[in-house]
Short mmCIF file of C-alpha atoms in Angstrom, two decimals:
data_model
loop_
_atom_site.label_atom_id
_atom_site.label_comp_id
_atom_site.label_asym_id
_atom_site.label_seq_id
_atom_site.Cartn_x
_atom_site.Cartn_y
_atom_site.Cartn_z
CA MET L 1487 -165.44 106.19 -19.82
CA ARG L 1488 -166.69 103.27 -17.72
CA VAL L 1489 -170.01 101.68 -18.70
CA LEU L 1490 -172.12 98.63 -17.92
CA ALA L 1491 -172.85 96.45 -20.97
CA GLY L 1492 -175.31 93.58 -21.21
CA ASP L 1493 -176.14 90.89 -23.76
CA VAL L 1494 -179.58 89.65 -22.74
CA GLY L 1495 -180.67 86.38 -24.33
CA GLY L 1496 -183.47 83.91 -23.87
CA THR L 1497 -181.02 81.39 -22.43
CA LYS L 1498 -178.13 83.35 -20.95
CA THR L 1499 -177.39 86.92 -19.95
CA ALA L 1500 -173.83 88.29 -20.02
CA LEU L 1501 -172.89 91.49 -18.18
CA ALA L 1502 -169.59 93.36 -18.24
CA ILE L 1503 -167.96 96.49 -16.95
CA ILE L 1504 -166.22 97.97 -19.98
CA GLU L 1505 -163.67 100.77 -20.11
CA ILE L 1506 -163.84 102.88 -23.28
CA GLY L 1507 -160.78 104.91 -24.20
CA LYS L 1508 -158.83 106.17 -27.19
CA ALA L 1509 -157.23 102.75 -27.61
CA GLY L 1510 -160.64 101.07 -27.81
CA LEU L 1511 -162.64 98.85 -25.46
CA SER L 1512 -161.39 96.70 -22.62
CA ILE L 1513 -163.45 94.44 -20.37
CA ALA L 1514 -162.69 95.03 -16.69
CA ARG L 1515 -165.07 92.39 -15.33
CA GLN L 1516 -167.60 90.00 -16.81
CA ALA L 1517 -170.16 87.43 -15.60
CA ARG L 1518 -172.79 85.16 -17.16
CA TYR L 1519 -176.19 84.26 -15.74
CA VAL L 1520 -178.90 81.75 -16.63
CA SER L 1521 -181.69 84.13 -17.63
CA ALA L 1522 -184.61 81.96 -16.51
CA ASP L 1523 -183.21 81.77 -12.96
CA TYR L 1524 -184.19 85.43 -12.37
CA PRO L 1525 -187.57 87.18 -12.38
CA GLY L 1526 -186.18 90.11 -14.35
CA MET L 1527 -183.15 91.97 -15.61
CA GLU L 1528 -183.02 94.28 -12.60
CA GLU L 1529 -182.20 91.41 -10.25
CA ILE L 1530 -179.29 90.27 -12.43
CA VAL L 1531 -177.85 93.80 -12.59
CA GLU L 1532 -178.15 94.21 -8.81
CA ASP L 1533 -176.30 90.94 -8.27
CA PHE L 1534 -173.56 91.87 -10.73
CA LEU L 1535 -173.02 95.39 -9.33
CA SER L 1536 -173.27 94.39 -5.66
CA GLY L 1537 -170.57 96.33 -3.82
CA ASP L 1538 -169.43 98.23 -6.94
CA ALA L 1539 -169.77 101.91 -7.78
CA ARG L 1540 -172.58 102.46 -10.27
CA PRO L 1541 -171.52 103.54 -13.77
CA LYS L 1542 -173.24 106.60 -15.19
CA ALA L 1543 -174.33 104.81 -18.35
CA ALA L 1544 -175.38 101.33 -19.39
CA GLY L 1545 -176.26 99.64 -22.66
CA PHE L 1546 -178.18 96.41 -23.18
CA GLY L 1547 -178.73 94.32 -26.27
CA VAL L 1548 -181.92 92.32 -25.74
CA ALA L 1549 -183.35 89.36 -27.66
CA GLY L 1550 -186.55 91.01 -28.82
CA PRO L 1551 -187.92 94.10 -30.56
CA VAL L 1552 -187.33 97.48 -28.90
CA ARG L 1553 -189.80 100.32 -29.39
CA ASP L 1554 -189.89 103.70 -27.63
CA GLY L 1555 -187.51 102.46 -24.94
CA VAL L 1556 -189.57 99.37 -24.16
CA ALA L 1557 -188.68 95.74 -24.89
CA ARG L 1558 -190.25 92.38 -24.28
CA ILE L 1559 -187.78 89.52 -24.35
CA THR L 1560 -189.12 87.16 -27.01
CA LYS L 1561 -188.46 83.91 -25.15
CA LEU L 1562 -188.67 85.16 -21.55
CA PRO L 1563 -191.53 86.69 -19.51
CA TRP L 1564 -189.52 89.91 -19.06
CA ARG L 1565 -190.51 93.46 -19.93
CA LEU L 1566 -187.86 96.19 -19.87
CA GLU L 1567 -188.79 99.86 -19.82
CA VAL L 1568 -185.84 102.25 -19.87
CA GLY L 1569 -187.10 104.88 -17.38
CA ARG L 1570 -188.31 102.39 -14.78
CA PHE L 1571 -185.24 100.20 -15.21
CA SER L 1572 -182.89 103.20 -14.85
CA ARG L 1573 -184.54 104.22 -11.58
CA ARG L 1574 -184.53 100.71 -10.13
CA VAL L 1575 -180.84 100.00 -10.84
CA ARG L 1576 -179.79 103.62 -10.12
CA ILE L 1577 -177.97 104.20 -13.41
CA PRO L 1578 -178.85 107.63 -14.90
CA ARG L 1579 -178.57 106.82 -18.61
CA VAL L 1580 -179.61 103.52 -20.17
CA ALA L 1581 -179.59 102.52 -23.84
CA LEU L 1582 -181.80 99.60 -24.88
CA VAL L 1583 -181.31 98.03 -28.33
CA ASN L 1584 -182.07 94.74 -30.02
CA ASP L 1585 -179.35 92.13 -29.44
CA PHE L 1586 -178.38 92.01 -33.12
CA VAL L 1587 -178.26 95.78 -33.27
CA ALA L 1588 -175.75 95.44 -30.42
CA ALA L 1589 -173.85 92.74 -32.33
CA ALA L 1590 -173.77 94.99 -35.41
CA LEU L 1591 -172.45 97.91 -33.35
CA GLY L 1592 -169.76 95.57 -32.03
CA LEU L 1593 -168.44 94.53 -35.46
CA PRO L 1594 -166.05 97.52 -35.89
CA HIS L 1595 -164.30 96.49 -32.65
CA LEU L 1596 -163.38 93.03 -33.97
CA LYS L 1597 -159.94 92.17 -35.27
CA PRO L 1598 -159.27 89.53 -37.97
CA ARG L 1599 -158.34 86.89 -35.37
CA GLN L 1600 -161.86 87.21 -33.96
CA TRP L 1601 -163.56 85.85 -37.07
CA ALA L 1602 -163.20 82.89 -39.43
CA THR L 1603 -163.52 83.48 -43.16
CA LEU L 1604 -165.82 81.26 -45.25
CA ALA L 1605 -165.68 83.32 -48.47
CA ARG L 1606 -162.54 85.42 -48.95
CA ARG L 1607 -163.75 88.27 -51.14
CA ARG L 1608 -163.05 92.00 -51.25
CA ALA L 1609 -165.67 94.03 -49.42
CA GLU L 1610 -167.03 96.98 -51.37
CA PRO L 1611 -165.93 100.19 -49.60
CA GLY L 1612 -168.98 101.78 -48.03
CA GLY L 1613 -171.14 98.79 -48.90
CA PRO L 1614 -173.90 97.69 -46.48
CA ILE L 1615 -173.05 94.87 -44.06
CA GLY L 1616 -175.42 92.13 -42.93
CA ILE L 1617 -175.23 90.14 -39.72
CA LEU L 1618 -177.35 87.18 -38.70
CA GLY L 1619 -176.99 84.45 -36.16
CA ALA L 1620 -178.72 81.36 -34.84
CA GLY L 1621 -178.83 80.75 -31.10
CA THR L 1622 -181.92 80.48 -28.93
CA GLY L 1623 -183.57 82.14 -31.94
CA LEU L 1624 -182.49 83.76 -35.21
CA GLY L 1625 -181.31 87.37 -35.07
CA GLN L 1626 -180.60 89.73 -37.96
CA ALA L 1627 -179.55 93.32 -38.61
CA ALA L 1628 -177.89 95.47 -41.25
CA VAL L 1629 -175.15 98.08 -40.97
CA ILE L 1630 -175.21 101.08 -43.34
CA PRO L 1631 -172.05 103.24 -43.43
CA VAL L 1632 -173.01 106.93 -43.52
CA ARG L 1633 -170.41 109.73 -43.60
CA GLY L 1634 -167.79 107.75 -41.72
CA ALA L 1635 -170.21 106.44 -39.10
CA TYR L 1636 -172.40 103.35 -38.88
CA VAL L 1637 -176.19 103.33 -38.86
CA VAL L 1638 -177.71 100.02 -37.79
CA VAL L 1639 -181.05 98.91 -39.21
CA PRO L 1640 -182.83 96.54 -36.80
CA SER L 1641 -184.76 93.56 -38.09
CA GLU L 1642 -187.12 90.85 -36.93
CA GLY L 1643 -186.58 89.04 -40.23
CA GLY L 1644 -185.74 85.86 -38.36
CA HIS L 1645 -189.46 85.47 -37.70
CA ALA L 1646 -190.37 85.73 -41.39
CA ASP L 1647 -191.89 82.76 -43.20
CA PHE L 1648 -189.54 79.98 -44.26
CA GLY L 1649 -189.54 79.33 -48.02
CA ALA L 1650 -188.84 75.75 -49.09
CA ARG L 1651 -186.38 75.26 -51.98
CA ASN L 1652 -186.98 71.60 -52.88
CA PRO L 1653 -189.31 68.63 -52.21
CA LEU L 1654 -187.49 67.68 -48.99
CA GLU L 1655 -188.01 71.17 -47.59
CA ASP L 1656 -191.62 71.12 -48.82
CA ARG L 1657 -192.13 68.16 -46.50
CA LEU L 1658 -190.27 69.97 -43.70
CA VAL L 1659 -192.68 72.92 -44.03
CA LEU L 1660 -195.67 70.57 -43.74
CA PHE L 1661 -194.08 68.91 -40.71
CA LEU L 1662 -193.62 72.30 -39.01
CA ARG L 1663 -197.12 73.49 -39.89
CA ARG L 1664 -198.65 70.40 -38.30
CA LYS L 1665 -196.72 71.07 -35.09
CA PHE L 1666 -196.79 74.88 -34.90
CA ARG L 1667 -199.33 76.08 -37.52
CA ARG L 1668 -196.57 78.11 -39.21
CA ALA L 1669 -193.05 77.48 -40.54
CA SER L 1670 -190.73 80.38 -39.73
CA ARG L 1671 -186.99 80.82 -40.25
CA ASP L 1672 -186.48 81.25 -36.49
CA ARG L 1673 -188.19 77.91 -35.86
CA ILE L 1674 -185.55 76.13 -37.97
CA LEU L 1675 -182.39 78.20 -37.51
CA SER L 1676 -181.97 77.82 -33.75
CA GLY L 1677 -180.79 75.16 -31.32
CA GLY L 1678 -184.34 73.89 -31.09
CA GLY L 1679 -184.49 73.96 -34.89
CA LEU L 1680 -181.67 71.47 -35.29
CA ALA L 1681 -183.56 69.07 -33.03
CA LEU L 1682 -186.73 69.64 -35.09
CA ILE L 1683 -184.87 68.88 -38.32
CA TYR L 1684 -183.58 65.66 -36.75
CA GLU L 1685 -187.12 64.73 -35.70
CA PHE L 1686 -188.43 65.53 -39.19
CA LEU L 1687 -185.81 63.45 -41.00
CA LYS L 1688 -186.50 60.54 -38.67
CA ALA L 1689 -190.22 60.79 -39.48
CA ASP L 1690 -189.28 61.11 -43.16
CA GLY L 1691 -187.58 57.72 -43.15
CA LEU L 1692 -184.01 57.97 -41.81
CA ALA L 1693 -183.34 55.51 -38.99
CA GLU L 1694 -182.34 56.60 -35.49
CA THR L 1695 -179.44 54.60 -34.04
CA PRO L 1696 -179.39 53.24 -30.46
CA ALA L 1697 -176.17 55.11 -29.67
CA VAL L 1698 -177.67 58.52 -30.53
CA LEU L 1699 -180.97 57.70 -28.83
CA ALA L 1700 -179.11 56.83 -25.62
CA GLU L 1701 -177.16 60.12 -25.77
CA LEU L 1702 -180.32 62.12 -26.43
CA GLU L 1703 -181.99 60.57 -23.40
CA ARG L 1704 -178.95 61.43 -21.26
CA HIS L 1705 -178.61 65.10 -22.26
CA ASP L 1706 -180.88 68.12 -21.81
CA ASP L 1707 -179.67 69.76 -25.04
CA PRO L 1708 -180.40 67.56 -28.08
CA ALA L 1709 -178.73 70.04 -30.47
CA THR L 1710 -175.36 69.42 -28.81
CA VAL L 1711 -175.70 65.67 -29.27
CA ILE L 1712 -176.90 65.94 -32.88
CA SER L 1713 -174.17 68.38 -33.88
CA ARG L 1714 -171.46 66.27 -32.20
CA PHE L 1715 -172.47 63.11 -34.05
CA GLY L 1716 -173.09 65.09 -37.22
CA LEU L 1717 -169.66 66.71 -37.18
CA SER L 1718 -167.95 63.37 -36.61
CA GLY L 1719 -169.89 61.73 -39.44
CA ARG L 1720 -170.53 58.68 -37.22
CA ASP L 1721 -174.31 58.80 -37.60
CA ARG L 1722 -176.19 59.15 -40.89
CA LEU L 1723 -179.29 60.82 -39.42
CA CYS L 1724 -177.30 63.36 -37.39
CA ARG L 1725 -175.08 64.15 -40.39
CA ALA L 1726 -178.16 64.64 -42.59
CA ALA L 1727 -179.80 66.89 -39.97
CA LEU L 1728 -176.69 69.02 -39.59
CA ASP L 1729 -176.17 69.25 -43.36
CA LEU L 1730 -179.78 70.39 -43.90
CA PHE L 1731 -179.46 72.93 -41.06
CA VAL L 1732 -176.25 74.31 -42.61
CA SER L 1733 -177.77 74.48 -46.10
CA ILE L 1734 -180.81 76.40 -44.82
CA TYR L 1735 -178.46 78.65 -42.83
CA GLY L 1736 -176.43 79.40 -45.97
CA SER L 1737 -179.59 80.13 -47.94
CA GLU L 1738 -180.84 82.53 -45.28
CA ALA L 1739 -177.47 84.31 -45.21
CA GLY L 1740 -177.83 84.73 -48.97
CA ASN L 1741 -181.36 86.08 -48.50
CA LEU L 1742 -180.04 88.70 -46.08
CA ALA L 1743 -177.24 89.63 -48.48
CA LEU L 1744 -179.82 90.20 -51.24
CA GLN L 1745 -182.25 92.13 -49.04
CA TYR L 1746 -179.63 94.74 -48.11
CA ARG L 1747 -177.26 94.28 -51.08
CA ALA L 1748 -174.66 93.58 -48.41
CA THR L 1749 -171.56 94.09 -50.54
CA GLY L 1750 -169.66 95.12 -47.40
CA GLY L 1751 -169.89 91.52 -46.20
CA ILE L 1752 -172.04 89.05 -44.32
CA TYR L 1753 -171.17 88.12 -40.74
CA ILE L 1754 -172.50 84.98 -39.07
CA GLY L 1755 -172.92 85.59 -35.34
CA GLY L 1756 -174.86 83.81 -32.62
CA GLY L 1757 -173.84 81.00 -30.32
CA ILE L 1758 -174.20 78.07 -32.71
CA ALA L 1759 -171.91 79.02 -35.62
CA PRO L 1760 -168.54 78.71 -33.81
CA LYS L 1761 -169.58 75.29 -32.47
CA ILE L 1762 -170.33 73.91 -35.95
CA LEU L 1763 -167.61 75.81 -37.84
CA PRO L 1764 -166.28 72.66 -39.61
CA ALA L 1765 -169.79 72.03 -41.00
CA LEU L 1766 -170.13 75.67 -42.14
CA ALA L 1767 -166.77 75.34 -43.90
CA ARG L 1768 -168.06 72.42 -45.99
CA PRO L 1769 -169.29 73.28 -49.52
CA GLY L 1770 -173.00 73.13 -48.59
CA PHE L 1771 -173.16 76.48 -46.80
CA LEU L 1772 -171.66 78.59 -49.57
CA ARG L 1773 -173.40 76.57 -52.27
CA ALA L 1774 -176.74 77.51 -50.71
CA PHE L 1775 -175.57 81.10 -50.14
CA HIS L 1776 -174.74 81.56 -53.84
CA ASP L 1777 -177.62 79.58 -55.36
CA LYS L 1778 -179.95 82.54 -55.99
CA PRO L 1779 -180.39 82.90 -59.76
CA PRO L 1780 -180.12 85.39 -61.35
CA MET L 1781 -178.01 86.97 -58.56
CA GLU L 1782 -175.17 84.42 -58.30
CA GLN L 1783 -172.58 86.89 -59.61
CA LEU L 1784 -173.47 89.54 -57.02
CA LEU L 1785 -173.36 87.00 -54.19
CA SER L 1786 -170.09 85.47 -55.41
CA ARG L 1787 -168.32 88.78 -54.67
CA ILE L 1788 -169.51 89.13 -51.05
CA PRO L 1789 -167.16 88.13 -48.20
CA VAL L 1790 -168.66 85.83 -45.58
CA ARG L 1791 -167.23 85.56 -42.07
CA VAL L 1792 -168.12 83.74 -38.85
CA VAL L 1793 -167.79 85.79 -35.66
CA LEU L 1794 -165.77 83.78 -33.14
CA ASP L 1795 -165.80 86.24 -30.23
CA PRO L 1796 -168.99 85.74 -28.14
CA ARG L 1797 -168.50 89.22 -26.63
CA VAL L 1798 -169.34 91.10 -29.84
CA ALA L 1799 -172.80 92.09 -28.55
CA LEU L 1800 -171.22 93.33 -25.31
CA TYR L 1801 -168.90 95.56 -27.33
CA GLY L 1802 -171.90 96.90 -29.20
CA ALA L 1803 -173.94 97.43 -26.03
CA ALA L 1804 -171.01 99.40 -24.61
CA THR L 1805 -170.94 101.48 -27.79
CA ALA L 1806 -174.68 102.22 -27.38
CA ALA L 1807 -174.03 103.23 -23.75
CA SER L 1808 -171.17 105.54 -24.72
CA ARG L 1809 -173.33 107.20 -27.39
CA ILE L 1810 -176.15 107.96 -24.97
CA GLU L 1811 -173.64 109.24 -22.40
CA THR L 1812 -172.01 111.53 -24.99
CA GLU L 1813 -175.36 112.80 -26.26
CA THR L 1814 -176.52 113.82 -22.79
CA THR L 1815 -173.34 115.48 -21.53
#
């Protein structure tokens, strides 16, 4: 079976032609687009499929809630409606799911070399699995094994309120409320969130160095600069910002594990985690993950892995496309 798969994000959109056979999935062709350069998803698909035969089915994981076949991309002025979209791109069957539902559907297609292990524990057979990931925003989902198949539970938990754990984070919450009226997890655990944490710590008393200031003025993406200096340890403010980001990330992964009793494992997806893997491997991430009294023992038995393959949502989108094709034939 040949399908079109898409991973539609607020920053970038990836499309691929994927062949699905008994041996698994294989990507025949792939391309990436800057999402904001296009007025809508239809134009990207038309560009990608120009000159190609149209597949009979397509699946898209989109960064936003999906309801009754309709999605609004959270950080783009795009609205996708399955029927209209199908007619415009001339693909008979289209599956539309949240991007972290797609990522969750893609997990069974990963091999051990496609993840890095932070906590090497034995997954409980049949136990629920949680996946979350920071990128342009914070995505989450859960996977529930049912009779040999996987049921994915979508979530917009990334937009839930952020709960401070100590006086420093109390001050961070006040800082965010003054700027945005509300402190949410998504606001912190994202590329923009790392820059906000840096700004907060600077306002809280840590000095900004001329070298970092010069780099920030030169680059469009402050998170890249902050994480680079933070990983190297060459700048105290950047290191503190990255450490706080990682600690909050670990705590949120622990929250997700508790919410779904994710004894089948927690997977860290999204675009940021592979770039800061050395920081996630430091003690702070797992310390925050486990520090949930009285549930430390439960959390200590849960494996935690970082997804290294950025195509996991494409694999899941292809799975959604194959399901809708099978159901209608």
